[in-house]
Coordinates of C-alpha atoms in Angstrom, one line a residue:
M27 CA 81.7 -51.2 -18.4
S28 CA 79.7 -48.0 -18.3
K29 CA 76.0 -48.2 -18.7
V30 CA 74.1 -45.8 -21.0
G31 CA 70.9 -44.8 -19.3
I32 CA 67.5 -43.8 -20.8
A33 CA 67.7 -40.2 -19.5
Q34 CA 71.2 -39.9 -21.1
L35 CA 69.9 -41.1 -24.5
Q36 CA 66.9 -38.8 -24.3
R37 CA 69.2 -35.8 -23.6
R38 CA 71.4 -36.7 -26.6
L39 CA 68.3 -37.1 -28.8
D40 CA 67.0 -33.7 -27.7
G41 CA 70.4 -32.2 -28.6
L42 CA 70.3 -33.8 -32.1
L43 CA 66.7 -32.6 -32.7
A44 CA 67.5 -29.1 -31.6
F45 CA 70.3 -29.0 -34.1
L46 CA 68.3 -30.6 -36.9
N47 CA 65.0 -28.8 -36.6
P48 CA 66.0 -25.7 -38.5
H49 CA 67.5 -27.8 -41.3
W50 CA 64.9 -30.4 -42.2
D51 CA 64.1 -28.8 -45.5
F52 CA 67.8 -28.6 -46.3
V53 CA 68.5 -32.3 -45.6
N54 CA 65.3 -33.3 -47.5
C55 CA 66.0 -31.3 -50.6
H56 CA 66.8 -33.2 -53.7
M57 CA 70.0 -32.5 -55.6
V58 CA 68.1 -33.0 -58.9
N59 CA 66.4 -29.6 -58.1
Y60 CA 69.6 -27.8 -57.2
L61 CA 69.3 -25.5 -60.2
T62 CA 65.6 -25.3 -60.7
D63 CA 64.8 -24.6 -57.1
Q64 CA 67.9 -22.5 -56.5
H65 CA 69.2 -24.5 -53.5
W66 CA 72.2 -22.3 -52.9
D67 CA 70.1 -19.2 -52.4
C68 CA 67.3 -21.0 -50.5
F69 CA 69.2 -23.0 -48.0
L70 CA 72.4 -21.2 -47.2
S71 CA 72.5 -18.3 -44.7
E72 CA 73.6 -14.9 -45.9
T73 CA 76.7 -15.3 -43.7
L74 CA 77.7 -18.5 -45.5
K75 CA 77.0 -17.1 -49.0
S76 CA 79.0 -13.9 -48.3
E77 CA 82.2 -15.9 -47.8
I78 CA 82.0 -17.5 -51.3
S79 CA 82.2 -15.0 -54.2
G80 CA 83.2 -17.2 -57.2
S81 CA 84.5 -20.5 -58.4
E82 CA 88.0 -19.8 -57.0
D83 CA 86.5 -19.4 -53.5
V84 CA 84.6 -22.6 -54.0
A85 CA 87.8 -24.5 -54.9
L86 CA 89.6 -23.0 -51.9
A87 CA 86.7 -23.8 -49.6
I88 CA 86.6 -27.4 -50.6
E89 CA 90.4 -27.7 -50.2
D90 CA 90.5 -25.9 -46.8
L91 CA 87.3 -27.2 -45.2
F92 CA 87.1 -30.8 -46.5
W93 CA 90.3 -32.1 -48.1
K94 CA 93.0 -30.5 -45.9
K95 CA 90.8 -29.4 -43.0
N96 CA 93.1 -26.5 -42.5
E97 CA 92.2 -25.4 -38.9
E98 CA 94.7 -22.5 -39.0
S99 CA 93.2 -20.8 -42.0
I100 CA 91.5 -17.5 -41.4
R101 CA 89.2 -17.9 -44.4
F102 CA 85.7 -19.3 -44.4
T103 CA 85.2 -18.8 -40.6
A104 CA 81.4 -19.1 -40.8
W105 CA 81.6 -22.3 -42.8
R106 CA 84.2 -23.7 -40.4
E107 CA 82.0 -22.9 -37.4
F108 CA 78.9 -24.4 -39.1
L109 CA 80.7 -27.6 -40.0
C110 CA 82.2 -27.8 -36.5
K111 CA 78.7 -27.6 -34.9
S112 CA 77.5 -30.4 -37.2
K113 CA 80.5 -32.6 -36.4
Q114 CA 79.8 -32.3 -32.6
E115 CA 76.4 -34.0 -33.2
R116 CA 77.9 -37.1 -34.7
L117 CA 77.6 -40.3 -32.7
A118 CA 81.3 -41.2 -33.2
I119 CA 82.2 -38.0 -31.2
H120 CA 80.1 -39.1 -28.2
S121 CA 82.2 -41.9 -26.8
E122 CA 80.2 -42.0 -23.6
L123 CA 77.3 -43.5 -25.6
L124 CA 79.4 -46.2 -27.3
T125 CA 80.8 -49.5 -26.1
S126 CA 84.0 -50.9 -27.5
V127 CA 84.4 -54.6 -28.4
E128 CA 87.1 -54.7 -25.7
E129 CA 84.7 -53.4 -23.1
L130 CA 82.1 -55.9 -24.1
I131 CA 84.6 -58.8 -23.9
E132 CA 85.6 -57.5 -20.4
G133 CA 89.1 -58.8 -20.3
Q134 CA 88.4 -62.2 -22.0
E135 CA 90.7 -63.3 -24.7
N136 CA 89.2 -62.6 -28.1
S137 CA 89.3 -65.3 -30.9
T138 CA 92.0 -65.1 -33.4
Q139 CA 90.6 -63.6 -36.6
L140 CA 91.6 -65.3 -39.8
S141 CA 91.8 -63.1 -42.8
I142 CA 90.3 -65.2 -45.6
R143 CA 89.6 -62.9 -48.6
E144 CA 88.7 -65.5 -51.2
F145 CA 85.1 -65.5 -52.4
M146 CA 84.5 -61.9 -51.2
S147 CA 85.8 -58.3 -51.5
A148 CA 88.2 -56.7 -49.1
K149 CA 85.4 -54.6 -47.7
K150 CA 83.2 -57.6 -47.1
C151 CA 86.2 -59.5 -45.6
H152 CA 86.7 -56.7 -43.1
E153 CA 83.0 -56.7 -42.1
V154 CA 82.6 -60.5 -41.9
E155 CA 85.8 -61.1 -39.9
L156 CA 84.8 -58.5 -37.2
T157 CA 81.1 -59.4 -37.0
A158 CA 81.7 -63.2 -36.9
A159 CA 84.3 -62.8 -34.1
L160 CA 81.9 -60.6 -32.1
V161 CA 78.9 -62.9 -32.6
D162 CA 81.1 -65.9 -31.6
H163 CA 82.1 -64.2 -28.4
L164 CA 78.5 -63.2 -27.6
V165 CA 77.3 -66.8 -28.1
K166 CA 80.2 -68.4 -26.1
S167 CA 80.4 -66.0 -23.3
S168 CA 76.6 -65.7 -22.6
G169 CA 75.8 -69.4 -22.7
Q170 CA 72.5 -68.4 -24.3
G171 CA 73.1 -69.0 -28.0
G172 CA 72.6 -72.6 -29.1
F173 CA 71.6 -71.5 -32.7
I174 CA 72.3 -68.5 -34.8
V175 CA 69.8 -67.0 -37.1
D176 CA 71.3 -64.7 -39.8
A177 CA 68.6 -62.3 -41.0
G178 CA 69.0 -61.1 -44.6
D179 CA 71.6 -63.9 -45.2
G180 CA 72.2 -62.8 -48.8
K181 CA 75.1 -64.7 -50.3
G182 CA 75.9 -66.3 -46.9
Y183 CA 79.1 -64.4 -46.2
L184 CA 78.6 -64.1 -42.4
S185 CA 76.7 -67.3 -41.8
S186 CA 79.3 -69.4 -43.8
R187 CA 82.1 -68.0 -41.6
L188 CA 80.2 -68.6 -38.4
A189 CA 79.5 -72.2 -39.4
L190 CA 82.9 -73.1 -41.0
Q191 CA 85.4 -71.3 -38.8
Y192 CA 83.5 -71.2 -35.5
G193 CA 81.4 -74.4 -35.8
H194 CA 78.1 -72.8 -34.9
R195 CA 74.7 -74.0 -36.1
V196 CA 73.4 -71.3 -38.4
L197 CA 70.1 -70.8 -40.2
G198 CA 70.3 -68.1 -42.9
I199 CA 67.0 -66.4 -43.8
D200 CA 66.5 -64.3 -46.8
A201 CA 63.4 -63.0 -48.6
N202 CA 64.9 -63.9 -52.0
T203 CA 64.9 -67.6 -52.9
E204 CA 67.7 -67.1 -55.4
N205 CA 69.9 -65.6 -52.6
T206 CA 69.4 -68.7 -50.4
Q207 CA 70.4 -71.0 -53.2
N208 CA 73.4 -68.9 -54.1
A209 CA 74.5 -68.9 -50.4
L210 CA 74.5 -72.7 -50.3
S211 CA 76.4 -72.9 -53.5
R212 CA 79.0 -70.5 -52.3
N213 CA 79.2 -72.3 -49.0
R214 CA 79.9 -75.6 -50.8
K215 CA 82.8 -74.0 -52.7
L216 CA 84.1 -72.4 -49.6
Q217 CA 83.9 -75.7 -47.7
R218 CA 86.0 -77.6 -50.3
A219 CA 88.7 -74.9 -50.1
W220 CA 88.4 -74.3 -46.4
N221 CA 91.5 -76.2 -45.1
G222 CA 93.8 -74.6 -47.6
L223 CA 92.4 -71.1 -47.0
T224 CA 92.7 -71.4 -43.2
E225 CA 96.3 -72.8 -43.6
R226 CA 97.2 -69.7 -45.7
A227 CA 95.6 -67.4 -43.2
E228 CA 97.4 -68.9 -40.2
L229 CA 100.8 -68.6 -42.1
Q230 CA 100.0 -64.9 -42.8
I231 CA 99.3 -64.3 -39.1
Q232 CA 102.8 -65.8 -38.4
G233 CA 104.4 -63.4 -40.9
I234 CA 105.0 -66.2 -43.5
T235 CA 104.1 -65.6 -47.1
P236 CA 102.1 -68.7 -48.2
K237 CA 102.8 -70.4 -51.6
R238 CA 100.6 -69.6 -54.5
R239 CA 97.2 -71.3 -54.4
G240 CA 97.2 -74.6 -56.3
K241 CA 100.6 -75.8 -55.0
K242 CA 100.2 -78.1 -52.0
S243 CA 102.2 -77.2 -49.0
P244 CA 104.4 -80.1 -47.6
A245 CA 103.4 -79.0 -44.1
R246 CA 99.7 -79.3 -44.8
D247 CA 97.8 -81.8 -42.6
S248 CA 96.0 -83.9 -45.2
T249 CA 94.2 -85.8 -42.5
K250 CA 92.3 -82.6 -41.4
S251 CA 88.7 -82.9 -42.7
A252 CA 86.6 -80.1 -44.0
P253 CA 83.8 -78.8 -41.6
A254 CA 80.5 -80.5 -42.1
L255 CA 77.8 -78.7 -44.1
E256 CA 75.1 -79.9 -41.7
N257 CA 75.5 -76.9 -39.4
Y258 CA 74.5 -74.4 -42.0
K259 CA 71.0 -74.2 -43.5
T260 CA 69.1 -71.6 -45.5
T261 CA 65.5 -70.8 -46.0
A262 CA 63.6 -68.2 -48.1
K263 CA 61.2 -66.3 -45.8
F264 CA 60.1 -62.7 -45.3
I265 CA 60.9 -61.8 -41.7
T266 CA 58.2 -60.4 -39.5
T267 CA 57.6 -60.6 -35.7
E268 CA 55.1 -63.4 -36.6
L269 CA 57.7 -65.7 -38.1
N270 CA 58.4 -68.4 -35.6
F271 CA 62.2 -68.9 -35.5
G272 CA 62.0 -71.9 -33.2
A273 CA 59.7 -73.8 -35.5
L274 CA 62.0 -72.9 -38.5
L275 CA 65.0 -74.2 -36.7
A276 CA 63.2 -77.5 -35.7
E277 CA 62.3 -77.9 -39.4
H278 CA 66.0 -77.6 -40.6
F279 CA 67.9 -79.1 -37.7
T280 CA 66.8 -82.6 -36.8
Q281 CA 68.3 -82.5 -33.3
L282 CA 65.6 -80.0 -32.3
G283 CA 62.2 -81.2 -31.5
P284 CA 59.1 -79.2 -32.3
E285 CA 58.4 -78.5 -28.6
D286 CA 62.0 -77.5 -27.8
S287 CA 62.9 -73.9 -26.9
P288 CA 66.3 -73.2 -28.5
N289 CA 68.4 -70.3 -27.4
I290 CA 68.8 -68.1 -30.5
C291 CA 71.4 -65.4 -31.4
L292 CA 69.7 -63.2 -34.0
T293 CA 72.3 -61.5 -36.1
G294 CA 72.4 -59.6 -39.4
L295 CA 75.2 -57.9 -41.3
H296 CA 73.9 -54.8 -43.2
T297 CA 70.3 -55.8 -42.9
C298 CA 68.5 -53.7 -45.5
G299 CA 66.0 -51.0 -44.7
N300 CA 63.2 -52.0 -42.3
L301 CA 64.7 -55.4 -41.7
A302 CA 67.1 -54.0 -39.1
A303 CA 64.3 -52.4 -37.1
T304 CA 62.2 -55.7 -37.5
C305 CA 65.1 -57.6 -36.0
L306 CA 64.9 -55.5 -32.9
Q307 CA 61.2 -56.1 -32.7
V308 CA 61.6 -59.8 -33.3
F309 CA 64.3 -60.0 -30.5
H310 CA 61.7 -58.5 -28.1
A311 CA 58.7 -60.5 -29.4
Q312 CA 60.3 -64.0 -29.4
T313 CA 61.4 -65.4 -26.0
D314 CA 63.8 -67.8 -27.7
C315 CA 65.8 -64.9 -29.1
R316 CA 68.4 -64.3 -26.3
L317 CA 71.1 -62.4 -28.1
L318 CA 71.0 -59.7 -30.8
C319 CA 73.9 -58.4 -33.0
N320 CA 72.7 -56.2 -35.9
V321 CA 74.4 -53.8 -38.4
G322 CA 71.7 -52.0 -40.4
C323 CA 71.9 -50.2 -43.8
C324 CA 69.7 -48.7 -46.6
Y325 CA 67.9 -46.2 -44.3
H326 CA 66.0 -44.8 -47.3
L327 CA 64.0 -48.1 -47.3
L328 CA 62.8 -47.6 -43.7
R329 CA 59.0 -47.3 -43.3
E330 CA 58.4 -44.2 -41.3
R331 CA 55.5 -43.9 -38.9
Y332 CA 54.9 -40.1 -39.5
S333 CA 56.1 -39.6 -43.0
Q334 CA 54.0 -38.6 -46.0
Q335 CA 53.4 -40.7 -49.1
E336 CA 56.9 -41.7 -50.3
F337 CA 58.3 -43.3 -53.5
F338 CA 59.8 -46.7 -53.3
G339 CA 61.3 -48.6 -56.2
N340 CA 60.4 -52.0 -54.9
K341 CA 56.8 -51.4 -54.0
A342 CA 55.9 -55.1 -53.7
L343 CA 58.6 -55.6 -51.0
M344 CA 57.6 -52.5 -49.2
D345 CA 54.0 -53.6 -49.1
L346 CA 55.0 -56.7 -47.2
Q347 CA 56.2 -54.6 -44.3
T348 CA 53.7 -54.5 -41.5
D349 CA 55.7 -52.7 -38.9
Y350 CA 57.2 -49.2 -38.8
G351 CA 61.0 -48.9 -38.8
F352 CA 61.3 -45.3 -37.5
P353 CA 60.8 -44.1 -34.9
L354 CA 61.0 -47.2 -32.7
S355 CA 61.4 -45.5 -29.3
Q356 CA 58.3 -44.3 -27.4
Y357 CA 60.2 -41.1 -26.7
L358 CA 60.5 -40.1 -30.4
Q359 CA 57.0 -41.4 -31.1
E360 CA 55.5 -39.1 -28.5
R361 CA 57.3 -36.2 -30.3
K362 CA 56.1 -37.5 -33.7
V363 CA 59.6 -37.2 -35.2
R364 CA 59.7 -37.4 -38.9
M365 CA 62.8 -37.5 -41.1
G366 CA 61.7 -37.9 -44.7
R367 CA 63.0 -40.1 -47.5
N368 CA 65.7 -37.8 -48.8
A369 CA 67.0 -37.3 -45.2
R370 CA 67.2 -41.0 -44.8
M371 CA 68.8 -41.4 -48.2
L372 CA 71.4 -38.9 -47.0
A373 CA 71.9 -40.8 -43.7
A374 CA 73.2 -43.7 -45.7
Q375 CA 75.9 -41.7 -47.4
S376 CA 79.5 -41.5 -46.2
I377 CA 81.3 -38.2 -45.6
E378 CA 84.3 -40.2 -44.2
R379 CA 84.8 -42.1 -47.4
T380 CA 84.2 -39.0 -49.6
V381 CA 86.7 -37.0 -47.7
D382 CA 89.3 -39.8 -47.6
A383 CA 89.1 -40.2 -51.4
K384 CA 88.8 -36.4 -52.0
E385 CA 85.8 -37.3 -54.2
L386 CA 83.5 -34.7 -55.7
P387 CA 80.1 -35.8 -57.0
N388 CA 80.0 -37.5 -60.3
V389 CA 79.3 -35.2 -63.3
T390 CA 76.0 -37.1 -63.7
L391 CA 74.6 -35.2 -60.7
Y392 CA 75.2 -31.9 -62.5
Y393 CA 73.9 -33.2 -65.8
R394 CA 70.7 -34.5 -64.0
A395 CA 70.2 -31.0 -62.5
L396 CA 70.5 -29.5 -66.0
L397 CA 68.0 -32.1 -67.3
E398 CA 65.5 -30.9 -64.8
I399 CA 65.7 -27.4 -66.3
L400 CA 64.8 -28.9 -69.7
V401 CA 61.9 -30.7 -68.0
C402 CA 60.6 -27.4 -66.6
R403 CA 61.0 -25.8 -70.1
H404 CA 59.6 -28.6 -72.3
A405 CA 57.5 -30.9 -70.1
P406 CA 56.6 -29.0 -66.9
Q407 CA 54.0 -31.6 -65.9
L408 CA 56.9 -34.0 -65.3
K409 CA 58.8 -31.8 -62.8
N410 CA 59.8 -33.9 -59.8
E411 CA 58.3 -36.9 -61.4
L412 CA 61.0 -38.1 -63.8
Q413 CA 62.8 -41.2 -62.6
V414 CA 66.0 -41.4 -64.6
G415 CA 68.1 -43.9 -62.7
K416 CA 71.7 -44.7 -63.7
V417 CA 73.0 -43.6 -67.1
R418 CA 76.4 -45.1 -68.1
K419 CA 79.0 -44.6 -70.8
F420 CA 78.5 -41.1 -72.1
E421 CA 81.2 -38.6 -73.2
S422 CA 79.3 -35.3 -73.1
F423 CA 76.2 -33.6 -71.8
Q424 CA 74.7 -34.0 -75.3
E425 CA 75.2 -37.8 -75.2
Y426 CA 73.9 -38.0 -71.7
I427 CA 70.6 -36.3 -72.9
Q428 CA 70.4 -38.6 -75.9
K429 CA 70.7 -41.7 -73.6
C430 CA 68.1 -40.3 -71.2
A431 CA 65.7 -39.6 -74.1
T432 CA 66.1 -43.2 -75.3
K433 CA 65.8 -44.7 -71.8
L434 CA 62.8 -42.7 -70.9
E435 CA 61.2 -43.0 -74.4
A436 CA 60.8 -39.2 -74.3
P437 CA 60.4 -37.7 -77.9
W438 CA 60.2 -34.2 -76.4
L439 CA 63.7 -34.7 -74.9
A440 CA 65.1 -36.2 -78.1
A441 CA 63.8 -33.1 -80.0
V442 CA 65.8 -30.6 -77.9
E443 CA 68.3 -28.9 -80.2
E444 CA 72.0 -29.2 -79.6
E445 CA 72.3 -25.4 -79.6
E446 CA 70.0 -25.2 -76.6
L447 CA 72.0 -27.9 -74.8
Q448 CA 75.3 -26.0 -75.5
S449 CA 73.7 -22.8 -74.3
L450 CA 72.5 -24.5 -71.1
L451 CA 76.0 -25.7 -70.3
Q452 CA 77.5 -22.2 -70.8
E453 CA 74.7 -20.5 -68.7
Y454 CA 75.2 -22.8 -65.7
A455 CA 79.0 -23.5 -66.0
V456 CA 79.9 -21.7 -62.7
D457 CA 77.0 -23.4 -60.9
K458 CA 78.7 -26.7 -61.3
H459 CA 81.4 -25.6 -58.8
Y460 CA 78.8 -24.3 -56.4
L461 CA 76.9 -27.5 -56.6
D462 CA 80.0 -29.5 -55.6
L463 CA 80.4 -27.4 -52.4
F464 CA 76.7 -27.5 -51.6
Y465 CA 76.8 -31.3 -52.0
L466 CA 79.7 -31.7 -49.5
L467 CA 78.0 -29.3 -47.0
R468 CA 74.8 -31.3 -47.2
M469 CA 76.7 -34.6 -46.9
S470 CA 78.3 -33.4 -43.6
F471 CA 74.8 -34.0 -42.1
A472 CA 74.9 -37.7 -43.0
P473 CA 76.4 -39.0 -39.8
V474 CA 74.2 -36.7 -37.8
L475 CA 71.0 -38.2 -39.4
E476 CA 72.4 -41.7 -38.9
S477 CA 73.0 -40.9 -35.2
L478 CA 69.3 -40.1 -34.8
I479 CA 68.3 -43.5 -36.3
L480 CA 70.8 -45.5 -34.3
L481 CA 70.1 -43.8 -30.9
D482 CA 66.3 -44.3 -31.5
R483 CA 67.0 -48.0 -31.8
L484 CA 69.2 -48.2 -28.7
L485 CA 66.6 -46.2 -26.7
Y486 CA 63.9 -48.6 -27.9
L487 CA 65.8 -51.5 -26.4
K488 CA 66.5 -49.7 -23.2
E489 CA 62.8 -48.6 -22.9
L490 CA 61.8 -52.3 -23.1
G491 CA 64.1 -53.1 -20.2
Y492 CA 67.1 -54.6 -21.9
E493 CA 69.8 -52.9 -19.9
R494 CA 72.6 -54.8 -21.6
S495 CA 72.1 -53.1 -24.9
Y496 CA 75.0 -51.4 -26.6
L497 CA 76.1 -49.4 -29.7
I498 CA 79.5 -50.5 -30.9
N499 CA 81.7 -48.7 -33.5
L500 CA 82.6 -52.0 -35.2
F501 CA 84.2 -51.2 -38.6
D502 CA 86.5 -48.7 -40.1
P503 CA 84.1 -46.1 -41.5
V504 CA 86.2 -45.5 -44.6
I505 CA 86.1 -49.2 -45.5
S506 CA 82.5 -49.8 -44.3
P507 CA 80.4 -46.7 -44.1
R508 CA 77.6 -48.4 -42.0
H509 CA 80.0 -49.2 -39.2
F510 CA 77.8 -49.3 -36.0
A511 CA 76.5 -52.5 -34.5
I512 CA 73.6 -52.8 -32.0
V513 CA 74.1 -55.6 -29.5
S514 CA 71.6 -56.6 -26.9
I515 CA 71.7 -59.5 -24.3
K516 CA 68.6 -60.7 -22.5
P517 CA 69.0 -61.5 -18.8
L518 CA 69.3 -65.1 -18.0
A519 CA 65.9 -66.8 -17.7

């Protein structure tokens, strides 16, 4: 298995930053301001703009460059070149920096994955199956994982699977008390149905279509008992480097004494915002944490070391965070690298899923940009300040504005005449098409920005001396947009 060195990661980060440095304003622009701040004119080069001369060109460009990816077309050469350069910066392209699950297993036989889709979506099933199998392998092959701590346990999808299918002792930790209670409730239901679900999954692996649920199979082994609930516990705590995992485990698992030093595998499936970075810091800070397997998400909720004042919806939760989530590596700290909230928001979007579904932005995005024009006309003091959020079930722009006026309790917006709204739609009708193309171009930077975050995390672990640290492309990116896992294994004590 090839080792990724510190110098190699530094060179790749240098390349990423060289590509991104001219575009920070572009990736940090807000689509709300697309019309008011004239994003098309401000952020696109003259060469790119010269190749698009109307709505027909926009439609052709979207078809050629994104939906069909027609490489033989002689149209839009500047756009094609720009998108190609962007693609070359994506982490998925740089296989030399990635480790496959097969390489990590190093010829050992992997556990049979049971596809059990009850109690979760197909997406979550895909994620849980692959993560649980990887964690199980890490624990069994390293001999260093007596207990598993699932950070950001949520509804207990991953921890339930690790406890029920693989028999591990798991402590799920979540900041939300309601989540921990729901996780236990879900686990009890799953436990009662477990034997039937595993039987169905095993039949499917053999190519046999199982009978409908509710009809007992004559081949079922009725003597097989359901796994014990005693190996899965939950607790409501906010995770920091100061939280003593060993003491928590001793509190919930009676076989552990208060002075014992348990070997811990710290895992987390789509740990939100700063929690992913905190898990890496906890892994380093606590000697008992021997293994790490983390898949992060919600990059917009990261606490940046060098960012300016930023808006966060859940301020109470953000105020609990004592550590910075980006940059983690000393290398990027020395360079005072700053992304910005809109860039991190963009990093969490999925160009792969968008292209696969041929999905243009929802008309709400265009309507919100039109609303910002009304803000500038009628309430200029609110420019860049209005937090609208989701608006549902409207049939027209006029109805959208009415719902916004009600939601925001804004008499000035409710007073806007329908004639002005109709005129606004006509004036900016062509801009709707340009907005769609601009949106896709900007989204092509999403995996580049995510690469910066992930490589910073890997470099952080390498700088601390954890040579057996890896980035693994674990999930199908169309099914699960946040598809990279970070794995680290401490040397044997």
